[in-house]
CSV table of C-alpha atoms in Angstrom, one decimal:
chain,number,residue,atom,x,y,z
A,151,MET,CA,144.5,126.7,28.1
A,152,THR,CA,140.8,127.4,29.4
A,153,GLY,CA,139.6,124.1,28.2
A,154,GLN,CA,142.8,122.5,30.3
A,155,ILE,CA,141.7,124.4,33.2
A,156,ARG,CA,138.3,123.5,33.0
A,157,THR,CA,139.1,119.7,32.8
A,158,GLY,CA,141.3,119.9,35.7
A,159,ILE,CA,138.8,121.5,37.9
A,160,GLU,CA,136.3,118.9,36.8
A,161,GLY,CA,138.5,116.2,37.4
A,162,ALA,CA,139.3,117.4,40.6
A,163,GLY,CA,135.7,117.4,41.6
A,164,ARG,CA,134.9,114.0,40.5
A,165,ARG,CA,137.7,112.8,42.7
A,166,ARG,CA,136.4,114.8,45.6
A,167,ARG,CA,133.0,113.2,45.2
A,168,ALA,CA,134.5,109.8,44.9
A,169,LEU,CA,136.4,110.1,48.0
A,170,ALA,CA,133.4,111.5,50.0
A,171,SER,CA,131.3,108.7,48.6
A,172,ARG,CA,133.6,106.0,49.9
A,173,ARG,CA,134.0,108.0,53.3
A,174,SER,CA,130.3,107.9,53.3
A,175,GLY,CA,130.3,104.2,52.5
A,176,LEU,CA,132.8,103.5,55.4
A,177,VAL,CA,130.8,105.4,57.9
A,178,ARG,CA,127.8,103.7,57.0
A,179,ILE,CA,129.7,100.2,57.4
A,180,GLY,CA,130.7,101.4,60.5
A,181,LEU,CA,127.4,102.4,61.9
A,182,ALA,CA,125.9,98.9,60.7
A,183,VAL,CA,128.7,97.0,62.4
A,184,PHE,CA,128.4,99.2,65.6
A,185,VAL,CA,124.4,98.4,65.6
A,186,LEU,CA,124.8,94.8,64.8
A,187,GLY,CA,127.4,94.8,67.4
A,188,ALA,CA,125.2,96.4,70.1
A,189,ALA,CA,122.1,94.4,69.2
A,190,SER,CA,123.9,91.0,69.6
A,191,ARG,CA,125.4,92.3,73.0
A,192,VAL,CA,121.6,92.6,74.1
A,193,ALA,CA,120.4,89.6,72.6
A,194,GLY,CA,123.2,87.2,73.0
A,195,ALA,CA,126.1,88.4,75.7
A,196,PRO,CA,125.9,87.0,79.1
A,197,PRO,CA,124.0,89.1,81.6
A,198,ALA,CA,126.0,91.3,84.2
A,199,ALA,CA,126.0,89.8,87.6
A,200,PRO,CA,122.7,90.5,89.3
A,201,ARG,CA,124.4,91.7,92.5
A,202,ASP,CA,126.5,94.2,90.5
A,203,ILE,CA,123.4,95.5,88.9
A,204,LEU,CA,121.7,95.8,92.3
A,205,ARG,CA,124.9,97.9,93.7
A,206,GLU,CA,124.8,100.2,90.8
A,207,ALA,CA,121.0,100.5,91.1
A,208,MET,CA,121.5,101.7,94.7
A,209,THR,CA,124.2,104.0,93.9
A,210,ALA,CA,121.9,105.7,91.2
A,211,MET,CA,119.1,106.0,93.9
A,212,GLY,CA,121.5,108.1,96.2
A,213,GLY,CA,123.9,105.3,97.6
A,214,GLU,CA,123.3,102.1,99.4
A,215,ALA,CA,124.3,103.3,103.0
A,216,HIS,CA,121.2,106.3,102.3
A,217,LEU,CA,118.8,103.7,101.3
A,218,ARG,CA,119.6,101.3,104.4
A,219,ASN,CA,119.5,104.3,106.9
A,220,LEU,CA,116.0,105.5,106.0
A,221,ALA,CA,114.0,105.2,108.6
A,222,GLN,CA,110.6,106.7,108.0
A,223,LEU,CA,109.0,108.2,104.9
A,224,HIS,CA,106.0,110.7,105.0
A,225,LEU,CA,104.1,110.6,101.4
A,226,ASP,CA,101.6,112.8,100.2
A,227,ILE,CA,100.0,110.7,97.6
A,228,ARG,CA,97.0,111.4,94.6
A,229,GLU,CA,95.6,108.2,93.6
A,230,LEU,CA,93.6,107.3,90.6
A,231,ALA,CA,91.9,104.0,91.0
A,232,TYR,CA,90.1,102.1,88.1
A,233,ARG,CA,87.1,100.2,89.2
A,234,ILE,CA,87.6,97.1,87.1
A,235,ASP,CA,85.7,95.0,89.5
A,236,ASP,CA,82.1,96.5,89.9
A,237,SER,CA,81.8,99.3,87.0
A,238,GLU,CA,78.6,99.0,84.6
A,239,ARG,CA,80.7,97.9,81.7
A,240,ALA,CA,83.0,94.8,81.2
A,241,GLN,CA,85.6,97.1,79.4
A,242,ALA,CA,86.8,100.6,79.9
A,243,PRO,CA,86.1,103.0,80.6
A,244,TYR,CA,85.6,102.2,84.1
A,245,TRP,CA,84.4,103.9,87.0
A,246,VAL,CA,87.3,105.5,88.8
A,247,ASN,CA,87.9,106.9,92.5
A,248,VAL,CA,90.1,109.7,93.3
A,249,ARG,CA,91.9,109.2,96.5
A,250,THR,CA,94.2,111.9,98.7
A,251,ILE,CA,96.2,109.8,100.7
A,252,THR,CA,98.8,110.7,103.6
A,253,GLU,CA,100.9,107.7,104.3
A,254,ASP,CA,103.5,107.1,106.8
A,255,ARG,CA,105.9,104.3,106.3
A,256,ASP,CA,108.1,102.7,109.1
A,257,LEU,CA,110.7,101.1,106.7
A,258,ALA,CA,112.7,99.1,109.4
A,259,ALA,CA,109.6,97.5,110.7
A,260,GLY,CA,108.0,97.0,107.3
A,261,ARG,CA,104.8,98.8,108.3
A,262,TYR,CA,102.9,101.7,107.2
A,263,ARG,CA,99.6,103.9,108.0
A,264,GLN,CA,97.2,105.8,105.7
A,265,GLU,CA,94.7,108.2,106.2
A,266,VAL,CA,92.5,108.4,102.9
A,267,LEU,CA,89.9,110.5,101.5
A,268,ASP,CA,88.1,108.5,98.7
A,269,GLU,CA,86.1,110.5,96.2
A,270,SER,CA,83.9,109.1,93.4
A,271,ALA,CA,80.6,109.8,91.7
A,272,GLN,CA,79.1,107.2,94.0
A,273,TRP,CA,80.4,107.9,97.0
A,274,VAL,CA,82.8,109.9,99.4
A,275,THR,CA,84.3,108.0,102.2
A,276,ARG,CA,87.4,108.2,104.7
A,277,ARG,CA,89.5,105.5,105.6
A,278,THR,CA,92.4,104.6,108.0
A,279,VAL,CA,94.5,101.8,106.8
A,280,ILE,CA,97.1,100.0,109.3
A,281,ASP,CA,99.4,97.4,107.8
A,282,ASP,CA,101.5,96.3,111.0
A,283,GLY,CA,103.7,94.1,108.8
A,284,GLN,CA,101.4,91.1,109.9
A,285,ARG,CA,97.7,92.3,109.6
A,286,LEU,CA,96.3,94.7,107.3
A,287,ALA,CA,93.2,96.5,108.9
A,288,GLN,CA,90.8,99.3,107.6
A,289,ASN,CA,87.9,101.2,108.4
A,290,THR,CA,85.5,103.0,106.5
A,291,ILE,CA,83.5,106.0,107.5
A,292,TRP,CA,80.5,106.3,105.3
A,293,LYS,CA,77.2,107.6,106.3
A,294,GLY,CA,77.9,107.4,109.9
A,295,ALA,CA,79.0,103.8,110.1
A,296,ASP,CA,82.6,103.2,111.3
A,297,ASN,CA,83.4,99.5,110.8
A,298,TRP,CA,86.8,97.8,111.0
A,299,ILE,CA,88.0,94.8,108.7
A,300,ALA,CA,91.5,93.2,109.2
A,301,THR,CA,93.1,90.3,107.7
A,302,PHE,CA,96.6,89.0,106.8
A,303,SER,CA,99.0,91.5,105.4
A,304,PRO,CA,100.2,90.5,101.8
A,305,GLY,CA,103.5,92.5,102.4
A,306,ASP,CA,103.8,93.7,98.8
A,307,ARG,CA,103.2,97.4,99.3
A,308,MET,CA,106.4,97.7,101.6
A,309,ALA,CA,108.4,95.0,99.9
A,310,PHE,CA,107.9,96.4,96.4
A,311,ALA,CA,108.1,99.9,97.4
A,312,PRO,CA,110.8,102.0,95.3
A,313,GLU,CA,113.1,102.5,98.3
A,314,ARG,CA,113.0,98.7,99.4
A,315,ILE,CA,112.8,96.6,96.2
A,316,LEU,CA,116.3,96.6,95.6
A,317,PHE,CA,116.9,94.9,99.1
A,318,THR,CA,113.7,92.4,98.8
A,319,ALA,CA,115.9,91.4,95.6
A,320,GLY,CA,119.1,91.2,97.4
A,321,MET,CA,117.7,89.0,100.0
A,322,ALA,CA,116.3,86.4,97.7
A,323,SER,CA,118.4,83.3,97.8
A,324,ASP,CA,117.5,82.6,94.1
A,325,LEU,CA,118.5,86.2,92.7
A,326,ARG,CA,119.6,85.6,89.0
A,327,ALA,CA,119.7,87.9,86.1
A,328,GLY,CA,117.9,86.7,82.7
A,329,PRO,CA,118.8,88.2,79.4
A,330,ASP,CA,118.5,92.1,79.0
A,331,VAL,CA,115.2,93.1,77.0
A,332,VAL,CA,114.1,96.2,75.5
A,333,GLN,CA,110.8,98.1,76.9
A,334,HIS,CA,109.6,101.3,75.8
A,335,GLY,CA,112.9,101.9,73.6
A,336,ALA,CA,115.4,101.5,76.4
A,337,ARG,CA,117.5,98.4,77.5
A,338,GLN,CA,116.6,96.8,80.8
A,339,HIS,CA,118.4,94.3,82.9
A,340,ASP,CA,115.8,91.7,84.1
A,341,LEU,CA,116.5,90.5,87.7
A,342,LYS,CA,114.5,87.5,88.5
A,343,PHE,CA,113.8,86.1,92.0
A,344,THR,CA,111.2,84.3,94.3
A,345,TRP,CA,109.3,86.1,96.9
A,346,LYS,CA,106.7,84.3,99.2
A,347,GLY,CA,106.8,81.6,96.9
A,348,PHE,CA,105.9,83.6,93.8
A,349,PRO,CA,107.9,84.6,90.6
A,350,VAL,CA,109.2,88.5,90.3
A,351,ASP,CA,111.0,90.2,87.8
A,352,LEU,CA,112.8,93.4,88.5
A,353,TYR,CA,114.0,95.6,85.6
A,354,ILE,CA,116.7,97.9,85.8
A,355,ASP,CA,117.2,100.4,83.1
A,356,ALA,CA,120.8,99.7,81.6
A,357,ALA,CA,121.5,103.7,81.1
A,358,SER,CA,120.3,105.2,84.3
A,359,HIS,CA,120.6,102.0,86.5
A,360,ARG,CA,117.5,102.7,88.3
A,361,PRO,CA,114.3,100.5,88.7
A,362,THR,CA,111.7,100.8,85.9
A,363,ARG,CA,109.4,98.1,86.6
A,364,VAL,CA,108.3,95.2,88.9
A,365,THR,CA,106.2,92.5,87.7
A,366,SER,CA,105.0,89.4,89.6
A,367,ILE,CA,102.5,86.5,89.5
A,368,ARG,CA,100.8,85.8,92.8
A,369,THR,CA,97.6,85.3,94.4
A,370,ASP,CA,96.1,86.3,98.0
A,371,ARG,CA,93.5,83.9,99.6
A,372,TYR,CA,92.5,86.7,101.9
A,373,ASN,CA,91.5,89.3,99.1
A,374,LEU,CA,88.1,88.4,97.7
A,375,VAL,CA,89.1,89.5,94.0
A,376,GLN,CA,92.3,87.4,94.0
A,377,THR,CA,90.4,84.5,95.4
A,378,ALA,CA,87.9,84.7,92.5
A,379,TRP,CA,90.7,85.2,89.8
A,380,GLY,CA,93.2,82.8,91.2
A,381,ASP,CA,96.9,83.7,90.0
A,382,VAL,CA,97.0,87.5,89.1
A,383,ARG,CA,99.7,89.2,86.8
A,384,TRP,CA,101.0,92.2,88.4
A,385,ARG,CA,103.0,95.0,87.0
A,386,THR,CA,104.0,98.5,88.5
A,387,ASP,CA,106.0,101.0,86.5
A,388,PHE,CA,108.1,103.5,88.2
A,389,LEU,CA,108.1,106.8,86.5
A,390,PHE,CA,109.1,110.7,86.9
A,391,TRP,CA,112.4,110.2,88.8
A,392,LYS,CA,113.2,113.1,91.1
A,393,ARG,CA,116.2,114.0,93.0
A,394,GLU,CA,115.3,115.1,96.3
A,395,ALA,CA,116.8,117.4,98.5
A,396,ASP,CA,118.9,115.3,100.4
A,397,GLY,CA,120.2,113.3,97.4
A,398,LEU,CA,117.6,110.4,97.3
A,399,PHE,CA,116.5,109.7,93.8
A,400,TYR,CA,112.6,108.7,94.0
A,401,PRO,CA,110.1,108.1,91.2
A,402,ARG,CA,107.1,110.3,92.0
A,403,GLN,CA,104.6,108.2,89.7
A,404,TRP,CA,103.7,104.6,90.3
A,405,SER,CA,101.4,103.1,87.6
A,406,THR,CA,99.9,99.7,88.5
A,407,PHE,CA,98.3,97.0,86.2
A,408,ARG,CA,96.5,94.1,86.9
A,409,ASN,CA,96.3,91.2,84.0
A,410,GLY,CA,97.4,93.8,81.8
A,411,GLU,CA,94.6,96.5,82.5
A,412,ALA,CA,95.4,99.8,84.4
A,413,TYR,CA,94.7,99.4,87.8
A,414,VAL,CA,95.7,102.4,89.8
A,415,ASP,CA,98.0,105.4,89.4
A,416,ASP,CA,99.9,107.0,92.3
A,417,VAL,CA,101.5,110.4,92.3
A,418,VAL,CA,103.4,111.5,95.0
A,419,ILE,CA,103.1,115.1,95.4
A,420,GLY,CA,105.1,115.4,98.6
A,421,LEU,CA,107.8,113.4,100.2
A,422,ARG,CA,110.1,113.8,103.0
A,423,GLU,CA,112.4,111.7,105.4
A,424,THR,CA,111.1,111.8,108.7
A,425,ALA,CA,111.7,109.8,112.3
A,426,SER,CA,108.7,111.4,114.0
A,427,THR,CA,105.8,109.4,113.5
A,428,PRO,CA,105.2,107.3,116.8
A,429,ALA,CA,105.3,103.7,117.1
A,430,THR,CA,101.8,103.6,118.4
A,431,ALA,CA,100.3,105.2,115.0
A,432,PHE,CA,101.1,101.7,113.4
A,433,LEU,CA,99.4,99.7,116.2
A,434,LEU,CA,95.8,98.3,115.4
A,435,PRO,CA,93.3,99.7,117.9
A,436,PRO,CA,90.9,97.4,119.9
A,437,ALA,CA,88.3,97.4,117.3
A,438,ALA,CA,90.5,96.2,114.5
A,439,MET,CA,92.1,93.4,116.8
A,440,THR,CA,88.4,92.4,117.2
A,441,ALA,CA,87.8,92.3,113.2
A,442,TRP,CA,90.9,90.4,113.3
A,443,ALA,CA,89.6,87.3,114.9
A,444,ALA,CA,87.2,87.1,112.3
A,445,GLY,CA,89.7,87.6,109.3
A,446,GLN,CA,91.8,84.8,109.6
A,447,THR,CA,89.9,82.7,107.6
A,448,PRO,CA,90.4,82.5,103.6
A,449,TYR,CA,87.5,83.8,101.8
A,450,ALA,CA,87.2,80.1,100.0
A,451,GLU,CA,86.9,78.9,103.5
A,452,ARG,CA,84.5,81.0,105.3
A,453,PRO,CA,81.3,79.6,106.5
A,454,ILE,CA,77.8,80.5,105.8
A,455,PRO,CA,76.2,82.8,108.8
A,456,GLY,CA,73.8,80.7,110.6
A,457,GLY,CA,74.9,77.4,109.4
A,458,SER,CA,72.0,74.9,108.8
A,459,ALA,CA,69.6,77.6,110.1
A,460,ALA,CA,70.6,80.2,107.3
A,461,LEU,CA,67.6,79.7,105.1
A,462,GLN,CA,65.0,82.3,106.2
A,463,ALA,CA,61.6,82.4,104.5
A,464,VAL,CA,60.7,85.8,103.0
A,465,GLY,CA,57.7,85.0,100.9
A,466,ASP,CA,56.0,81.9,99.4
A,467,GLY,CA,58.5,79.5,98.3
A,468,VAL,CA,61.4,82.2,98.7
A,469,TRP,CA,64.0,81.9,101.1
A,470,MET,CA,67.1,84.5,101.7
A,471,ILE,CA,70.8,83.4,102.8
A,472,ALA,CA,71.8,86.6,104.5
A,473,GLY,CA,75.6,87.2,104.7
A,474,GLY,CA,78.4,89.7,103.6
A,475,TRP,CA,76.5,89.4,100.0
A,476,ASN,CA,73.0,87.7,100.3
A,477,VAL,CA,71.8,84.8,98.1
A,478,MET,CA,68.1,84.2,97.3
A,479,VAL,CA,66.5,80.9,96.7
A,480,VAL,CA,63.3,80.3,95.0
A,481,ARG,CA,61.5,76.7,94.6
A,482,GLN,CA,59.5,76.2,91.6
A,483,ALA,CA,57.8,73.0,90.4
A,484,ASP,CA,60.8,71.7,88.5
A,485,GLY,CA,63.8,72.9,90.8
A,486,LEU,CA,65.3,75.4,92.8
A,487,VAL,CA,66.6,78.9,91.3
A,488,VAL,CA,69.5,80.3,93.1
A,489,VAL,CA,69.9,84.2,92.7
A,490,GLU,CA,73.6,85.4,93.2
A,491,ALA,CA,76.7,83.4,93.4
A,492,PRO,CA,79.0,85.8,95.7
A,493,GLN,CA,82.3,85.6,97.5
A,494,SER,CA,84.3,82.6,96.3
A,495,ALA,CA,83.8,79.1,94.7
A,496,GLY,CA,84.1,77.7,98.3
A,497,TYR,CA,81.2,79.6,99.5
A,498,SER,CA,79.2,78.3,96.6
A,499,VAL,CA,80.0,74.6,97.5
A,500,LYS,CA,78.6,75.5,100.9
A,501,ILE,CA,75.3,77.0,99.5
A,502,LEU,CA,74.7,73.9,97.3
A,503,ALA,CA,75.5,71.5,100.1
A,504,LEU,CA,72.8,73.4,102.2
A,505,LEU,CA,70.1,73.2,99.6
A,506,ALA,CA,70.8,69.5,99.1
A,507,GLN,CA,70.4,69.2,103.0
A,508,SER,CA,67.3,71.4,103.0
A,509,PHE,CA,65.5,70.1,99.9
A,510,PRO,CA,66.5,66.6,99.4
A,511,SER,CA,66.1,65.3,95.9
A,512,VAL,CA,65.1,68.8,94.6
A,513,PRO,CA,67.7,69.9,91.8
A,514,VAL,CA,69.1,73.3,91.7
A,515,LYS,CA,67.9,74.2,88.2
A,516,ALA,CA,69.3,77.6,87.5
A,517,LEU,CA,71.7,80.3,88.7
A,518,VAL,CA,70.5,83.9,88.0
A,519,THR,CA,73.3,86.5,88.7
A,520,THR,CA,72.1,90.3,88.3
A,521,THR,CA,75.1,92.6,89.1
A,522,ASP,CA,78.2,93.4,87.2
A,523,SER,CA,80.0,93.6,90.7
A,524,LEU,CA,82.7,90.7,91.1
A,525,TRP,CA,82.0,90.3,94.8
A,526,HIS,CA,78.2,89.2,93.8
A,527,PHE,CA,79.4,86.5,91.3
A,528,ALA,CA,82.8,85.5,92.4
A,529,GLY,CA,81.6,81.9,93.2
A,530,ILE,CA,80.1,81.1,89.7
A,531,ARG,CA,82.7,78.6,88.9
A,532,THR,CA,81.1,76.1,91.5
A,533,TYR,CA,77.9,76.3,89.5
A,534,VAL,CA,79.6,76.1,86.1
A,535,ALA,CA,81.3,72.7,87.2
A,536,HIS,CA,78.0,71.3,88.3
A,537,GLY,CA,76.7,71.9,84.7
A,538,ILE,CA,73.9,74.6,86.2
A,539,PRO,CA,72.5,76.9,83.6
A,540,ILE,CA,73.3,80.4,84.5
A,541,TYR,CA,71.3,83.5,83.3
């Protein structure tokens, strides 16, 4: 009898283990089918309608009506800027600037004003920046000097701001949805459109429905750095979403990359909706308007100050061409040596034309660049194209 009981118990145990094994197998098969099905939906399913994606995103940010009714925003920002263009090394780590920014945005008019304290190991400066929607002007107060510069506004800071990017996409006539992608382990909708002739991708998290990233390829002829590089790949990631007191969901960090390198990180430590900033705060003062008259020429087209009389002798066989960034010319027995190629390739064309006029039949035998700052060698491509040796 004892043996029969033991045999019965062992048989029941074997049946339970077999049943459990079959159930486990079914679960694994079910999970595999689910995962494969989900993967096929991401990879091959037709994308959702782009305007449905936008509506979901507006709802996730607090509602379309709320976003449309935003009149002004006041932001307190701490910014870490990586000085890729004038650091002492060609690779990171770069010099950094730490900025304390107070920014007021007039959303209806697409304009903003900043008061900036800019601190680094090199300097401490204060700036006022005003973008009136058409013109971008700033002054810098450093060592007692207070100078304004002004040029055309690129418009991207307002158009690609978290509270405006959904509307910017919605106004595009070619808005379309690309295949979903996976970024940082999460599925994203990819909305594609054109802004001012440049391609833009706006990524919306498929689970939270909030914007996570905006990328674009664009250039700005009125920006010296972009004039030198040509088309620039921009990317801004929106991080640390926070529900504000009035129900607005807003990203408190924006991380911007240029050509794949970290460029600037903005952390919003204070945010409030307001309608109290006077319209006069967004108007350019007379000094900025004076600067605007000179700022309407793209960098590549700007003339040499002084024209044909720009060459000023500073020594025996040595001349200086003064400008925003100076050029030195040295005559040797077998030709001319040019020191520095600043500003733009177009500016270098004018420098070489001036030398050909001033020194007929004397070749330019070499270009010497002496610093690591992009503005000092932004015109180097012209010398490369002419086959001039560069040191």
